[in-house]
């Protein structure tokens, strides 16, 4: 596989030998050529160093070094001593990095980081091309579109349960991604914008030739040059208000237009020639949420004032976007009344508009007689403008009022025979308003249970009007902010309140009591869905007791009456994995979902399970559609709600085509989870392999806890990984710790725990304990059979393999050598190799991801580039660790800057790292 990169670096070697798809290979070669040209223009010596380091890294990765590394002897710094070509090249790279002045190393780090961004674009471009190629092969006469998983899922449901029941489930479908501000997206926004422009130019190249192609390349060089010269590390941490721009950016570039296209694509296949002529079949099932500006758990930067600012920002942007779209649709409704007669309902709407504001209607009055539909729509757009400025005379009170007017227009057009206008552009606008309302995202508030109990104790001691602690006042102000948002914008925008570390029903009662105390008048208290979050192993095991006690609370009973007995429960994948290890957490979460689903059925609860997943495998990451299909019977019920964090947001929703594909796949899995065949498989296989799972669980859990409970493990962990440095990255408003230092793991957030291990090329959080569990079980055939038959186990093992593919047997030794605990280093390394061996044996691969033709080879292509950055990082860490007291402040700052730059580069190279 390293021949692929060698061929791209050295043009005299044949590119045709690269064992990846041709278009992907050619684009990688193009970007490598352009990057080298930019580097040569910047400094020929830098380009030469880039080539030398890359050549050494390529040679070091020949063969299968991950498997051989375990037996290799190393010096005291973890560098291999063997004299073969692979290890010799590895040492040459280490020695060259050691000799380089820090300023040159910084430029090289930027160069390698820039190439990762370009390589990611190549893979993204290839995925988009592949999807388009598949669609071109589909006949429009086919019953389903095999490139659209949602149509395939719906057809399968019809085959299993009939069209009526399938349609009933379709109308219940809801996909609710919740975007969070967790700091795992190490890429700054200035870099993102450059990447987006480069990606657009790359996608245009196949259609260009001659001067246009030359101009395209000139612009590419210009952007790549700027990319290399731009610091990969942001100047300062973003504020929560600035973090909201991340969601607005994704919304503008993809979601606003892509989501209705998803609905339309489904209708095109289900309705055939009737699509766009008759009422739609596809419901508006995509409803995003957000924790940005509302999640205050451990983040003092998120205050009540900030939440109000973020809510205003979302609302203003959303309504302005609808106004722009409404005006554009209206201007195109140039349908003469003579040929498209307005309905009485539409005429009444126009008269109502005239009564409301002669100023607004006078602008459209001259066309109202001849083009009434257009006139009404233009006034509606002006009313949306008034909604933004809070004009009491003309504003819409809520999105339901706007939707009602849209449907008047739609019905009038349909009755007049203009069905294509009614169910074409007007329906698209209706879908957008149904999906995003006036709020754009539904804000979800979150706070730690201990904060609530302390606030109540403070109030009971000093009285509600007494001298309260600042945090108590902030808690009360938060409920007041929710009340303001509900009154000013909509109840839907802010009605969920999540309690971190829910231990008992009393934690839920505390929130309802605080909400009451925050207001002088009961009628001002906002309606709240208080959501318990179970995230540690003990909490997952005791969750049913807590839920039973919750049902006894008068406030919960009242809320269930108001919501039609709908209740949300959140499960935390991150803290459970950090608390108990990945194997135990996976099984405990599955069991908890099964128990909660059965509990909800027994108590007539309309259950919504929220999955608090991250991007990394150690935080519940991996393909979302496969995770949905592996969930227990009754735990999904056509509603899937999940957190989307860090770099995953940009990866899944940054490109319109890939966002479309992702949403269709997850929606399809959400539907299919209710298919009898899927429910039967999940139930039967869970029972069949329960004994195996229990044995794996026992050993994996014990192995994991033995490691964490080893004396002084926490300070050792912070020494052998860039934990401290990760906490200094300006990549999120949220602190890395809830208040404790690096001497304790108890209060360390899961994100830096996972992120730091991935930076050290160990990824311990994703796999630790599984190897020992398999070794103790000792039955490879049983494990392979479970992998083939049990969706949960298959998904888990595949995610482990993905994680192992991003470890490195040699570089990890250098990180482990940073500490002074050979016992811990040996234990971790032995378990890593043991897990690697068992996972590869279960999936029957020689090297990680071998059976994934594109992904597996893409990861291996990246390895040499990531290795250079990892070597630069670990050497800088060693200098900072060993010479901390001797380094001058200026030198220390330079090394810290270098380390932070490598962190962003390794993150870009490995992807799904946090």
PDB file of C-alpha atoms in Angstrom, residues 357-598:
ATOM      1  CA  UNK A 357     -51.397  46.163   7.232  1.00  0.00           C
ATOM      2  CA  UNK A 358     -52.247  48.385   4.295  1.00  0.00           C
ATOM      3  CA  UNK A 359     -48.562  49.271   4.120  1.00  0.00           C
ATOM      4  CA  UNK A 360     -47.549  45.684   3.365  1.00  0.00           C
ATOM      5  CA  UNK A 361     -50.412  44.881   1.034  1.00  0.00           C
ATOM      6  CA  UNK A 362     -50.068  48.128  -0.896  1.00  0.00           C
ATOM      7  CA  UNK A 363     -46.750  46.882  -2.272  1.00  0.00           C
ATOM      8  CA  UNK A 364     -48.489  43.857  -3.759  1.00  0.00           C
ATOM      9  CA  UNK A 365     -51.822  45.543  -4.451  1.00  0.00           C
ATOM     10  CA  UNK A 366     -51.088  46.268  -8.103  1.00  0.00           C
ATOM     11  CA  UNK A 367     -50.621  42.556  -8.812  1.00  0.00           C
ATOM     12  CA  UNK A 368     -53.215  41.182  -6.389  1.00  0.00           C
ATOM     13  CA  UNK A 369     -56.029  41.201  -8.939  1.00  0.00           C
ATOM     14  CA  UNK A 370     -54.118  39.399 -11.682  1.00  0.00           C
ATOM     15  CA  UNK A 371     -51.689  37.262  -9.634  1.00  0.00           C
ATOM     16  CA  UNK A 372     -53.301  36.755  -6.207  1.00  0.00           C
ATOM     17  CA  UNK A 373     -51.213  33.758  -5.103  1.00  0.00           C
ATOM     18  CA  UNK A 374     -48.045  35.705  -5.717  1.00  0.00           C
ATOM     19  CA  UNK A 375     -49.415  38.722  -3.850  1.00  0.00           C
ATOM     20  CA  UNK A 376     -50.371  36.691  -0.792  1.00  0.00           C
ATOM     21  CA  UNK A 377     -46.975  34.965  -0.652  1.00  0.00           C
ATOM     22  CA  UNK A 378     -45.077  38.256  -0.892  1.00  0.00           C
ATOM     23  CA  UNK A 379     -47.063  39.674   2.008  1.00  0.00           C
ATOM     24  CA  UNK A 380     -46.360  36.497   3.960  1.00  0.00           C
ATOM     25  CA  UNK A 381     -42.634  37.072   3.341  1.00  0.00           C
ATOM     26  CA  UNK A 382     -42.983  40.651   4.593  1.00  0.00           C
ATOM     27  CA  UNK A 383     -44.770  39.351   7.677  1.00  0.00           C
ATOM     28  CA  UNK A 384     -41.804  37.063   8.333  1.00  0.00           C
ATOM     29  CA  UNK A 385     -39.542  40.118   8.133  1.00  0.00           C
ATOM     30  CA  UNK A 386     -41.811  41.716  10.714  1.00  0.00           C
ATOM     31  CA  UNK A 387     -41.469  38.599  12.845  1.00  0.00           C
ATOM     32  CA  UNK A 388     -37.708  39.072  12.947  1.00  0.00           C
ATOM     33  CA  UNK A 389     -38.048  42.730  13.994  1.00  0.00           C
ATOM     34  CA  UNK A 390     -40.858  41.853  16.455  1.00  0.00           C
ATOM     35  CA  UNK A 391     -43.423  44.089  14.761  1.00  0.00           C
ATOM     36  CA  UNK A 392     -46.489  43.414  16.912  1.00  0.00           C
ATOM     37  CA  UNK A 393     -48.920  44.404  14.166  1.00  0.00           C
ATOM     38  CA  UNK A 394     -47.708  42.061  11.428  1.00  0.00           C
ATOM     39  CA  UNK A 395     -45.543  39.344  12.989  1.00  0.00           C
ATOM     40  CA  UNK A 396     -46.440  35.674  13.027  1.00  0.00           C
ATOM     41  CA  UNK A 397     -46.841  34.484  16.599  1.00  0.00           C
ATOM     42  CA  UNK A 398     -45.466  31.068  15.745  1.00  0.00           C
ATOM     43  CA  UNK A 399     -44.592  28.798  12.846  1.00  0.00           C
ATOM     44  CA  UNK A 400     -48.024  27.130  13.000  1.00  0.00           C
ATOM     45  CA  UNK A 401     -49.631  30.395  11.858  1.00  0.00           C
ATOM     46  CA  UNK A 402     -47.209  30.629   8.942  1.00  0.00           C
ATOM     47  CA  UNK A 403     -47.839  26.993   8.000  1.00  0.00           C
ATOM     48  CA  UNK A 404     -51.574  27.583   8.085  1.00  0.00           C
ATOM     49  CA  UNK A 405     -51.209  30.409   5.547  1.00  0.00           C
ATOM     50  CA  UNK A 406     -48.957  28.237   3.358  1.00  0.00           C
ATOM     51  CA  UNK A 407     -51.571  25.511   3.300  1.00  0.00           C
ATOM     52  CA  UNK A 408     -54.235  28.014   2.270  1.00  0.00           C
ATOM     53  CA  UNK A 409     -52.063  28.914  -0.712  1.00  0.00           C
ATOM     54  CA  UNK A 410     -51.391  25.230  -1.436  1.00  0.00           C
ATOM     55  CA  UNK A 411     -55.073  24.261  -1.329  1.00  0.00           C
ATOM     56  CA  UNK A 412     -56.029  27.190  -3.565  1.00  0.00           C
ATOM     57  CA  UNK A 413     -53.401  26.296  -6.158  1.00  0.00           C
ATOM     58  CA  UNK A 414     -54.424  22.633  -6.114  1.00  0.00           C
ATOM     59  CA  UNK A 415     -58.127  23.479  -6.475  1.00  0.00           C
ATOM     60  CA  UNK A 416     -57.301  25.715  -9.459  1.00  0.00           C
ATOM     61  CA  UNK A 417     -55.433  22.885 -11.173  1.00  0.00           C
ATOM     62  CA  UNK A 418     -51.941  24.278 -10.461  1.00  0.00           C
ATOM     63  CA  UNK A 419     -50.952  21.130  -8.582  1.00  0.00           C
ATOM     64  CA  UNK A 420     -47.324  21.253  -9.630  1.00  0.00           C
ATOM     65  CA  UNK A 421     -46.920  24.639  -7.956  1.00  0.00           C
ATOM     66  CA  UNK A 422     -48.895  23.468  -4.922  1.00  0.00           C
ATOM     67  CA  UNK A 423     -46.933  20.279  -4.344  1.00  0.00           C
ATOM     68  CA  UNK A 424     -43.655  21.505  -5.828  1.00  0.00           C
ATOM     69  CA  UNK A 425     -42.119  24.741  -4.457  1.00  0.00           C
ATOM     70  CA  UNK A 426     -44.895  25.458  -1.932  1.00  0.00           C
ATOM     71  CA  UNK A 427     -44.622  21.927  -0.522  1.00  0.00           C
ATOM     72  CA  UNK A 428     -40.847  22.299  -0.224  1.00  0.00           C
ATOM     73  CA  UNK A 429     -41.347  25.436   1.871  1.00  0.00           C
ATOM     74  CA  UNK A 430     -43.956  23.628   3.983  1.00  0.00           C
ATOM     75  CA  UNK A 431     -41.491  20.796   4.623  1.00  0.00           C
ATOM     76  CA  UNK A 432     -38.823  23.306   5.663  1.00  0.00           C
ATOM     77  CA  UNK A 433     -41.191  25.041   8.079  1.00  0.00           C
ATOM     78  CA  UNK A 434     -42.357  21.689   9.473  1.00  0.00           C
ATOM     79  CA  UNK A 435     -38.782  20.465   9.970  1.00  0.00           C
ATOM     80  CA  UNK A 436     -37.228  23.585  11.471  1.00  0.00           C
ATOM     81  CA  UNK A 437     -40.141  25.738  12.648  1.00  0.00           C
ATOM     82  CA  UNK A 438     -39.112  29.249  13.611  1.00  0.00           C
ATOM     83  CA  UNK A 439     -36.504  27.874  16.019  1.00  0.00           C
ATOM     84  CA  UNK A 440     -34.157  26.042  13.595  1.00  0.00           C
ATOM     85  CA  UNK A 441     -33.034  23.701  16.401  1.00  0.00           C
ATOM     86  CA  UNK A 442     -34.725  22.635  19.627  1.00  0.00           C
ATOM     87  CA  UNK A 443     -32.462  23.806  22.453  1.00  0.00           C
ATOM     88  CA  UNK A 444     -31.881  21.302  25.234  1.00  0.00           C
ATOM     89  CA  UNK A 445     -30.721  22.495  28.639  1.00  0.00           C
ATOM     90  CA  UNK A 446     -28.479  20.312  30.784  1.00  0.00           C
ATOM     91  CA  UNK A 447     -27.032  20.591  34.285  1.00  0.00           C
ATOM     92  CA  UNK A 448     -25.450  18.271  36.843  1.00  0.00           C
ATOM     93  CA  UNK A 449     -27.748  16.815  39.507  1.00  0.00           C
ATOM     94  CA  UNK A 450     -25.425  17.966  42.292  1.00  0.00           C
ATOM     95  CA  UNK A 451     -25.796  21.594  41.186  1.00  0.00           C
ATOM     96  CA  UNK A 452     -29.560  21.350  41.671  1.00  0.00           C
ATOM     97  CA  UNK A 453     -29.354  19.772  45.113  1.00  0.00           C
ATOM     98  CA  UNK A 454     -26.868  22.424  46.255  1.00  0.00           C
ATOM     99  CA  UNK A 455     -29.069  25.203  44.913  1.00  0.00           C
ATOM    100  CA  UNK A 456     -32.090  23.882  46.805  1.00  0.00           C
ATOM    101  CA  UNK A 457     -30.094  23.553  50.001  1.00  0.00           C
ATOM    102  CA  UNK A 458     -28.924  27.162  49.565  1.00  0.00           C
ATOM    103  CA  UNK A 459     -32.496  28.393  49.041  1.00  0.00           C
ATOM    104  CA  UNK A 460     -33.790  26.476  52.063  1.00  0.00           C
ATOM    105  CA  UNK A 461     -31.085  27.981  54.228  1.00  0.00           C
ATOM    106  CA  UNK A 462     -31.305  31.593  53.029  1.00  0.00           C
ATOM    107  CA  UNK A 463     -34.755  31.878  51.485  1.00  0.00           C
ATOM    108  CA  UNK A 464     -35.587  32.596  47.849  1.00  0.00           C
ATOM    109  CA  UNK A 465     -35.012  36.326  48.362  1.00  0.00           C
ATOM    110  CA  UNK A 466     -31.991  35.882  50.621  1.00  0.00           C
ATOM    111  CA  UNK A 467     -28.268  36.166  49.935  1.00  0.00           C
ATOM    112  CA  UNK A 468     -27.908  33.257  47.536  1.00  0.00           C
ATOM    113  CA  UNK A 469     -24.715  31.853  46.030  1.00  0.00           C
ATOM    114  CA  UNK A 470     -23.936  32.961  42.451  1.00  0.00           C
ATOM    115  CA  UNK A 471     -24.516  29.422  41.111  1.00  0.00           C
ATOM    116  CA  UNK A 472     -27.924  29.247  42.805  1.00  0.00           C
ATOM    117  CA  UNK A 473     -28.953  32.526  41.222  1.00  0.00           C
ATOM    118  CA  UNK A 474     -27.713  31.249  37.877  1.00  0.00           C
ATOM    119  CA  UNK A 475     -29.782  28.061  38.217  1.00  0.00           C
ATOM    120  CA  UNK A 476     -32.911  30.113  38.874  1.00  0.00           C
ATOM    121  CA  UNK A 477     -32.073  32.480  36.012  1.00  0.00           C
ATOM    122  CA  UNK A 478     -31.782  29.477  33.700  1.00  0.00           C
ATOM    123  CA  UNK A 479     -35.399  28.509  34.314  1.00  0.00           C
ATOM    124  CA  UNK A 480     -36.413  32.122  33.775  1.00  0.00           C
ATOM    125  CA  UNK A 481     -34.518  32.125  30.497  1.00  0.00           C
ATOM    126  CA  UNK A 482     -36.391  28.994  29.405  1.00  0.00           C
ATOM    127  CA  UNK A 483     -39.660  30.734  30.258  1.00  0.00           C
ATOM    128  CA  UNK A 484     -38.643  33.782  28.216  1.00  0.00           C
ATOM    129  CA  UNK A 485     -37.661  31.638  25.212  1.00  0.00           C
ATOM    130  CA  UNK A 486     -40.969  29.780  25.327  1.00  0.00           C
ATOM    131  CA  UNK A 487     -42.994  32.993  25.472  1.00  0.00           C
ATOM    132  CA  UNK A 488     -40.947  34.946  22.949  1.00  0.00           C
ATOM    133  CA  UNK A 489     -40.157  32.250  20.403  1.00  0.00           C
ATOM    134  CA  UNK A 490     -41.958  28.946  21.014  1.00  0.00           C
ATOM    135  CA  UNK A 491     -42.417  26.197  23.592  1.00  0.00           C
ATOM    136  CA  UNK A 492     -40.837  23.750  21.160  1.00  0.00           C
ATOM    137  CA  UNK A 493     -37.605  25.730  21.140  1.00  0.00           C
ATOM    138  CA  UNK A 494     -36.850  25.081  24.822  1.00  0.00           C
ATOM    139  CA  UNK A 495     -38.799  22.483  26.778  1.00  0.00           C
ATOM    140  CA  UNK A 496     -36.209  19.767  27.481  1.00  0.00           C
ATOM    141  CA  UNK A 497     -34.074  19.782  30.623  1.00  0.00           C
ATOM    142  CA  UNK A 498     -31.513  16.976  31.025  1.00  0.00           C
ATOM    143  CA  UNK A 499     -30.069  15.999  34.406  1.00  0.00           C
ATOM    144  CA  UNK A 500     -26.497  14.724  34.240  1.00  0.00           C
ATOM    145  CA  UNK A 501     -25.617  11.930  36.646  1.00  0.00           C
ATOM    146  CA  UNK A 502     -29.187  11.134  37.625  1.00  0.00           C
ATOM    147  CA  UNK A 503     -28.996   8.928  40.720  1.00  0.00           C
ATOM    148  CA  UNK A 504     -32.576   8.974  41.980  1.00  0.00           C
ATOM    149  CA  UNK A 505     -36.049  10.309  41.308  1.00  0.00           C
ATOM    150  CA  UNK A 506     -35.266  13.051  43.804  1.00  0.00           C
ATOM    151  CA  UNK A 507     -32.935  14.564  41.199  1.00  0.00           C
ATOM    152  CA  UNK A 508     -35.960  14.955  38.908  1.00  0.00           C
ATOM    153  CA  UNK A 509     -38.127  16.359  41.705  1.00  0.00           C
ATOM    154  CA  UNK A 510     -35.383  18.925  42.422  1.00  0.00           C
ATOM    155  CA  UNK A 511     -35.610  20.340  38.899  1.00  0.00           C
ATOM    156  CA  UNK A 512     -39.386  20.706  39.007  1.00  0.00           C
ATOM    157  CA  UNK A 513     -39.155  22.390  42.429  1.00  0.00           C
ATOM    158  CA  UNK A 514     -36.472  24.832  41.271  1.00  0.00           C
ATOM    159  CA  UNK A 515     -38.553  25.719  38.214  1.00  0.00           C
ATOM    160  CA  UNK A 516     -41.457  26.579  40.533  1.00  0.00           C
ATOM    161  CA  UNK A 517     -39.247  28.620  42.864  1.00  0.00           C
ATOM    162  CA  UNK A 518     -37.857  30.691  39.988  1.00  0.00           C
ATOM    163  CA  UNK A 519     -41.232  32.355  39.330  1.00  0.00           C
ATOM    164  CA  UNK A 520     -43.560  34.434  41.490  1.00  0.00           C
ATOM    165  CA  UNK A 521     -46.660  33.251  39.634  1.00  0.00           C
ATOM    166  CA  UNK A 522     -47.365  29.581  38.836  1.00  0.00           C
ATOM    167  CA  UNK A 523     -48.726  30.433  35.381  1.00  0.00           C
ATOM    168  CA  UNK A 524     -45.297  31.749  34.388  1.00  0.00           C
ATOM    169  CA  UNK A 525     -43.542  28.427  35.071  1.00  0.00           C
ATOM    170  CA  UNK A 526     -42.467  26.931  31.719  1.00  0.00           C
ATOM    171  CA  UNK A 527     -43.616  23.482  30.678  1.00  0.00           C
ATOM    172  CA  UNK A 528     -40.636  21.134  31.023  1.00  0.00           C
ATOM    173  CA  UNK A 529     -39.768  17.622  29.962  1.00  0.00           C
ATOM    174  CA  UNK A 530     -37.227  16.695  32.628  1.00  0.00           C
ATOM    175  CA  UNK A 531     -34.988  13.961  31.224  1.00  0.00           C
ATOM    176  CA  UNK A 532     -32.906  11.660  33.446  1.00  0.00           C
ATOM    177  CA  UNK A 533     -29.457  10.866  32.082  1.00  0.00           C
ATOM    178  CA  UNK A 534     -28.058   7.498  33.139  1.00  0.00           C
ATOM    179  CA  UNK A 535     -24.372   7.350  32.290  1.00  0.00           C
ATOM    180  CA  UNK A 536     -22.368   5.290  34.768  1.00  0.00           C
ATOM    181  CA  UNK A 537     -22.572   1.515  35.133  1.00  0.00           C
ATOM    182  CA  UNK A 538     -24.335   1.655  38.491  1.00  0.00           C
ATOM    183  CA  UNK A 539     -26.874   4.143  37.098  1.00  0.00           C
ATOM    184  CA  UNK A 540     -27.594   1.936  34.077  1.00  0.00           C
ATOM    185  CA  UNK A 541     -28.143  -1.067  36.339  1.00  0.00           C
ATOM    186  CA  UNK A 542     -30.464   0.873  38.690  1.00  0.00           C
ATOM    187  CA  UNK A 543     -32.344   2.918  36.087  1.00  0.00           C
ATOM    188  CA  UNK A 544     -35.632   0.990  36.363  1.00  0.00           C
ATOM    189  CA  UNK A 545     -35.855   1.678  40.097  1.00  0.00           C
ATOM    190  CA  UNK A 546     -35.346   5.380  39.419  1.00  0.00           C
ATOM    191  CA  UNK A 547     -37.957   5.395  36.640  1.00  0.00           C
ATOM    192  CA  UNK A 548     -40.475   3.625  38.872  1.00  0.00           C
ATOM    193  CA  UNK A 549     -39.951   6.241  41.575  1.00  0.00           C
ATOM    194  CA  UNK A 550     -40.283   9.013  38.990  1.00  0.00           C
ATOM    195  CA  UNK A 551     -43.780   7.811  38.136  1.00  0.00           C
ATOM    196  CA  UNK A 552     -44.790   8.539  41.727  1.00  0.00           C
ATOM    197  CA  UNK A 553     -43.873  12.224  41.440  1.00  0.00           C
ATOM    198  CA  UNK A 554     -46.922  14.496  40.989  1.00  0.00           C
ATOM    199  CA  UNK A 555     -44.966  16.745  38.619  1.00  0.00           C
ATOM    200  CA  UNK A 556     -44.094  13.789  36.382  1.00  0.00           C
ATOM    201  CA  UNK A 557     -47.666  12.506  36.441  1.00  0.00           C
ATOM    202  CA  UNK A 558     -48.934  15.943  35.421  1.00  0.00           C
ATOM    203  CA  UNK A 559     -46.414  16.165  32.586  1.00  0.00           C
ATOM    204  CA  UNK A 560     -47.321  12.704  31.294  1.00  0.00           C
ATOM    205  CA  UNK A 561     -50.960  13.809  31.096  1.00  0.00           C
ATOM    206  CA  UNK A 562     -49.916  16.899  29.114  1.00  0.00           C
ATOM    207  CA  UNK A 563     -47.733  14.976  26.650  1.00  0.00           C
ATOM    208  CA  UNK A 564     -49.906  11.923  26.049  1.00  0.00           C
ATOM    209  CA  UNK A 565     -47.618   9.843  28.317  1.00  0.00           C
ATOM    210  CA  UNK A 566     -44.529  10.618  26.264  1.00  0.00           C
ATOM    211  CA  UNK A 567     -41.262  10.410  28.178  1.00  0.00           C
ATOM    212  CA  UNK A 568     -37.618  10.787  27.216  1.00  0.00           C
ATOM    213  CA  UNK A 569     -34.748   8.940  28.856  1.00  0.00           C
ATOM    214  CA  UNK A 570     -31.102   9.563  27.970  1.00  0.00           C
ATOM    215  CA  UNK A 571     -28.279   7.041  28.074  1.00  0.00           C
ATOM    216  CA  UNK A 572     -24.650   8.169  28.233  1.00  0.00           C
ATOM    217  CA  UNK A 573     -22.222   6.131  26.157  1.00  0.00           C
ATOM    218  CA  UNK A 574     -19.154   8.202  27.010  1.00  0.00           C
ATOM    219  CA  UNK A 575     -19.090   8.074  30.788  1.00  0.00           C
ATOM    220  CA  UNK A 576     -20.285   4.479  30.934  1.00  0.00           C
ATOM    221  CA  UNK A 577     -17.359   3.425  28.712  1.00  0.00           C
ATOM    222  CA  UNK A 578     -14.892   5.461  30.766  1.00  0.00           C
ATOM    223  CA  UNK A 579     -16.409   4.141  33.991  1.00  0.00           C
ATOM    224  CA  UNK A 580     -16.613   0.434  33.120  1.00  0.00           C
ATOM    225  CA  UNK A 581     -14.653  -0.124  29.901  1.00  0.00           C
ATOM    226  CA  UNK A 582     -15.934  -0.473  26.334  1.00  0.00           C
ATOM    227  CA  UNK A 583     -17.059  -4.115  26.445  1.00  0.00           C
ATOM    228  CA  UNK A 584     -18.991  -3.837  29.685  1.00  0.00           C
ATOM    229  CA  UNK A 585     -20.481  -0.476  28.694  1.00  0.00           C
ATOM    230  CA  UNK A 586     -21.718  -1.818  25.353  1.00  0.00           C
ATOM    231  CA  UNK A 587     -23.452  -4.770  26.991  1.00  0.00           C
ATOM    232  CA  UNK A 588     -24.806  -2.725  29.905  1.00  0.00           C
ATOM    233  CA  UNK A 589     -26.247  -0.092  27.572  1.00  0.00           C
ATOM    234  CA  UNK A 590     -27.922  -2.789  25.484  1.00  0.00           C
ATOM    235  CA  UNK A 591     -29.408  -4.373  28.594  1.00  0.00           C
ATOM    236  CA  UNK A 592     -30.558  -0.995  29.919  1.00  0.00           C
ATOM    237  CA  UNK A 593     -32.307  -0.221  26.627  1.00  0.00           C
ATOM    238  CA  UNK A 594     -34.036  -3.587  26.722  1.00  0.00           C
ATOM    239  CA  UNK A 595     -35.141  -3.082  30.338  1.00  0.00           C
ATOM    240  CA  UNK A 596     -36.358   0.473  29.759  1.00  0.00           C
ATOM    241  CA  UNK A 597     -38.308  -0.559  26.654  1.00  0.00           C
ATOM    242  CA  UNK A 598     -40.041  -3.349  28.597  1.00  0.00           C
TER     243      UNK A 598
END
